[in-house]
Amino acid sequence: MKPGTTISHYRVVGQLGRGGMGIVYKAEDTKLDRTVALKLLPPHALISEDDRARFYREARAAAALNHPNIAHVYEIDESFVVPAKAGTSPGTAEPPPDPEHRPFIAMEYIDGESLA
């Protein structure tokens, strides 16, 4: 996903990592003016309802945790992915004819090295 791509009110800055249950991006929350980590299911996983259910279970489990060393979950939702267009300001691109609707988890962005 290219920088400037918009998912809901989040604008992608760059990719942070990839795992079995999703791809994590650094993104800007354009409503609250803060940096977040945005996790999306990979496109191929949208075919399986089991993968979608597992993704939401993971989000609910993470949201239930409250510890200073664990990233806080801000939001879980689904939104269209609006690719950035060359020559337009980020977030102003028109949705493509067949937009990709993806579930996502927006969580606290913690700057530093991965523990993985």
PDB file of C-alpha atoms in Angstrom:
ATOM      1  CA  MET A   1       0.000   0.000   0.000  1.00  0.00           C
ATOM      2  CA  LYS A   2       1.495   3.323  -1.061  1.00  0.00           C
ATOM      3  CA  PRO A   3       1.964   6.322   1.244  1.00  0.00           C
ATOM      4  CA  GLY A   4      -1.015   8.666   0.969  1.00  0.00           C
ATOM      5  CA  THR A   5      -3.519   5.800   0.664  1.00  0.00           C
ATOM      6  CA  THR A   6      -6.576   6.493   2.826  1.00  0.00           C
ATOM      7  CA  ILE A   7      -8.536   4.022   4.953  1.00  0.00           C
ATOM      8  CA  SER A   8     -11.453   5.699   6.749  1.00  0.00           C
ATOM      9  CA  HIS A   9      -9.861   8.823   8.316  1.00  0.00           C
ATOM     10  CA  TYR A  10      -6.343   7.364   8.382  1.00  0.00           C
ATOM     11  CA  ARG A  11      -3.654   8.286   5.842  1.00  0.00           C
ATOM     12  CA  VAL A  12      -0.903   5.694   5.349  1.00  0.00           C
ATOM     13  CA  VAL A  13       2.672   6.891   5.885  1.00  0.00           C
ATOM     14  CA  GLY A  14       4.480   3.576   5.343  1.00  0.00           C
ATOM     15  CA  GLN A  15       4.565  -0.132   6.146  1.00  0.00           C
ATOM     16  CA  LEU A  16       5.829  -1.211   9.582  1.00  0.00           C
ATOM     17  CA  GLY A  17       5.550  -4.979   9.345  1.00  0.00           C
ATOM     18  CA  ARG A  18       3.742  -8.052   8.120  1.00  0.00           C
ATOM     19  CA  GLY A  19       2.514 -11.144   9.947  1.00  0.00           C
ATOM     20  CA  GLY A  20       0.197 -14.098   9.552  1.00  0.00           C
ATOM     21  CA  MET A  21      -2.909 -12.095  10.461  1.00  0.00           C
ATOM     22  CA  GLY A  22      -2.227  -8.803   8.753  1.00  0.00           C
ATOM     23  CA  ILE A  23      -0.062  -5.981   7.544  1.00  0.00           C
ATOM     24  CA  VAL A  24       0.721  -3.084   9.895  1.00  0.00           C
ATOM     25  CA  TYR A  25       1.171   0.450   8.604  1.00  0.00           C
ATOM     26  CA  LYS A  26       2.215   3.692  10.216  1.00  0.00           C
ATOM     27  CA  ALA A  27      -0.627   6.126   9.549  1.00  0.00           C
ATOM     28  CA  GLU A  28      -1.906   9.584  10.447  1.00  0.00           C
ATOM     29  CA  ASP A  29      -5.297   9.950  12.128  1.00  0.00           C
ATOM     30  CA  THR A  30      -6.617  12.966  10.210  1.00  0.00           C
ATOM     31  CA  LYS A  31      -9.427  13.609  12.717  1.00  0.00           C
ATOM     32  CA  LEU A  32      -7.396  13.556  15.939  1.00  0.00           C
ATOM     33  CA  ASP A  33      -4.034  14.600  14.455  1.00  0.00           C
ATOM     34  CA  ARG A  34      -2.025  11.701  15.870  1.00  0.00           C
ATOM     35  CA  THR A  35       0.141   8.889  14.560  1.00  0.00           C
ATOM     36  CA  VAL A  36      -1.313   5.375  14.783  1.00  0.00           C
ATOM     37  CA  ALA A  37      -0.421   1.819  13.859  1.00  0.00           C
ATOM     38  CA  LEU A  38      -3.040   0.554  11.406  1.00  0.00           C
ATOM     39  CA  LYS A  39      -3.420  -3.209  10.974  1.00  0.00           C
ATOM     40  CA  LEU A  40      -5.312  -4.578   7.970  1.00  0.00           C
ATOM     41  CA  LEU A  41      -6.100  -8.105   6.896  1.00  0.00           C
ATOM     42  CA  PRO A  42      -4.165  -9.039   3.774  1.00  0.00           C
ATOM     43  CA  PRO A  43      -6.443  -8.920   0.692  1.00  0.00           C
ATOM     44  CA  HIS A  44      -6.427 -12.717   0.209  1.00  0.00           C
ATOM     45  CA  ALA A  45      -7.741 -13.253   3.759  1.00  0.00           C
ATOM     46  CA  LEU A  46     -11.031 -11.498   2.982  1.00  0.00           C
ATOM     47  CA  ILE A  47     -12.288 -14.667   1.288  1.00  0.00           C
ATOM     48  CA  SER A  48     -12.469 -16.588   4.575  1.00  0.00           C
ATOM     49  CA  GLU A  49     -15.060 -15.661   7.195  1.00  0.00           C
ATOM     50  CA  ASP A  50     -12.948 -17.596   9.719  1.00  0.00           C
ATOM     51  CA  ASP A  51     -10.010 -15.242   9.087  1.00  0.00           C
ATOM     52  CA  ARG A  52     -12.282 -12.218   9.483  1.00  0.00           C
ATOM     53  CA  ALA A  53     -13.721 -13.580  12.764  1.00  0.00           C
ATOM     54  CA  ARG A  54     -10.207 -14.341  14.066  1.00  0.00           C
ATOM     55  CA  PHE A  55      -9.117 -10.788  13.190  1.00  0.00           C
ATOM     56  CA  TYR A  56     -12.007  -9.311  15.204  1.00  0.00           C
ATOM     57  CA  ARG A  57     -11.340 -11.670  18.142  1.00  0.00           C
ATOM     58  CA  GLU A  58      -7.720 -10.506  18.155  1.00  0.00           C
ATOM     59  CA  ALA A  59      -8.848  -6.863  18.167  1.00  0.00           C
ATOM     60  CA  ARG A  60     -11.308  -7.401  21.039  1.00  0.00           C
ATOM     61  CA  ALA A  61      -8.695  -9.306  23.068  1.00  0.00           C
ATOM     62  CA  ALA A  62      -6.112  -6.552  22.551  1.00  0.00           C
ATOM     63  CA  ALA A  63      -8.668  -3.854  23.438  1.00  0.00           C
ATOM     64  CA  ALA A  64      -9.419  -5.610  26.742  1.00  0.00           C
ATOM     65  CA  LEU A  65      -5.778  -5.312  27.855  1.00  0.00           C
ATOM     66  CA  ASN A  66      -4.742  -2.290  29.888  1.00  0.00           C
ATOM     67  CA  HIS A  67      -1.023  -2.074  30.563  1.00  0.00           C
ATOM     68  CA  PRO A  68       1.509   0.726  29.974  1.00  0.00           C
ATOM     69  CA  ASN A  69       3.696  -1.612  27.895  1.00  0.00           C
ATOM     70  CA  ILE A  70       0.906  -2.735  25.542  1.00  0.00           C
ATOM     71  CA  ALA A  71      -0.379  -0.575  22.672  1.00  0.00           C
ATOM     72  CA  HIS A  72      -3.932   0.680  23.227  1.00  0.00           C
ATOM     73  CA  VAL A  73      -6.559  -0.188  20.614  1.00  0.00           C
ATOM     74  CA  TYR A  74      -8.354   2.960  19.439  1.00  0.00           C
ATOM     75  CA  GLU A  75     -10.807   1.543  16.908  1.00  0.00           C
ATOM     76  CA  ILE A  76     -11.854  -1.509  14.913  1.00  0.00           C
ATOM     77  CA  ASP A  77     -13.914  -1.009  11.788  1.00  0.00           C
ATOM     78  CA  GLU A  78     -14.128  -1.678   8.068  1.00  0.00           C
ATOM     79  CA  SER A  79     -13.559   0.881   5.354  1.00  0.00           C
ATOM     80  CA  PHE A  80     -12.810   1.336   1.695  1.00  0.00           C
ATOM     81  CA  VAL A  81      -9.162   1.638   0.732  1.00  0.00           C
ATOM     82  CA  VAL A  82      -8.700   4.775  -1.378  1.00  0.00           C
ATOM     83  CA  PRO A  83      -5.343   4.724  -3.196  1.00  0.00           C
ATOM     84  CA  ALA A  84      -3.347   7.941  -3.416  1.00  0.00           C
ATOM     85  CA  LYS A  85      -3.287   9.408  -6.921  1.00  0.00           C
ATOM     86  CA  ALA A  86      -0.249  11.097  -8.398  1.00  0.00           C
ATOM     87  CA  GLY A  87      -0.663  14.857  -8.415  1.00  0.00           C
ATOM     88  CA  THR A  88      -3.389  14.999  -5.729  1.00  0.00           C
ATOM     89  CA  SER A  89      -3.175  15.832  -2.064  1.00  0.00           C
ATOM     90  CA  PRO A  90      -3.309  12.752   0.176  1.00  0.00           C
ATOM     91  CA  GLY A  91      -6.869  11.859   1.097  1.00  0.00           C
ATOM     92  CA  THR A  92      -8.469  13.755  -1.794  1.00  0.00           C
ATOM     93  CA  ALA A  93      -8.415  10.930  -4.335  1.00  0.00           C
ATOM     94  CA  GLU A  94     -11.715   9.576  -5.618  1.00  0.00           C
ATOM     95  CA  PRO A  95     -12.562   5.960  -4.736  1.00  0.00           C
ATOM     96  CA  PRO A  96     -11.753   3.486  -7.506  1.00  0.00           C
ATOM     97  CA  PRO A  97     -14.658   1.944  -9.472  1.00  0.00           C
ATOM     98  CA  ASP A  98     -14.430  -1.302  -7.458  1.00  0.00           C
ATOM     99  CA  PRO A  99     -13.040  -0.220  -4.081  1.00  0.00           C
ATOM    100  CA  GLU A 100     -11.508  -2.723  -1.719  1.00  0.00           C
ATOM    101  CA  HIS A 101     -13.448  -2.926   1.579  1.00  0.00           C
ATOM    102  CA  ARG A 102     -11.122  -4.064   4.385  1.00  0.00           C
ATOM    103  CA  PRO A 103     -11.383  -4.543   8.154  1.00  0.00           C
ATOM    104  CA  PHE A 104      -8.776  -2.676  10.196  1.00  0.00           C
ATOM    105  CA  ILE A 105      -7.532  -2.114  13.741  1.00  0.00           C
ATOM    106  CA  ALA A 106      -6.227   1.350  14.659  1.00  0.00           C
ATOM    107  CA  MET A 107      -3.939   1.270  17.679  1.00  0.00           C
ATOM    108  CA  GLU A 108      -1.399   3.319  19.536  1.00  0.00           C
ATOM    109  CA  TYR A 109       1.811   3.810  17.577  1.00  0.00           C
ATOM    110  CA  ILE A 110       4.887   3.065  19.674  1.00  0.00           C
ATOM    111  CA  ASP A 111       8.118   4.299  18.130  1.00  0.00           C
ATOM    112  CA  GLY A 112      11.091   1.988  18.448  1.00  0.00           C
ATOM    113  CA  GLU A 113      12.458  -1.348  17.329  1.00  0.00           C
ATOM    114  CA  SER A 114      10.327  -4.440  16.885  1.00  0.00           C
ATOM    115  CA  LEU A 115      10.571  -7.118  19.557  1.00  0.00           C
ATOM    116  CA  ALA A 116       9.959  -9.809  16.943  1.00  0.00           C
TER     117      ALA A 116
END
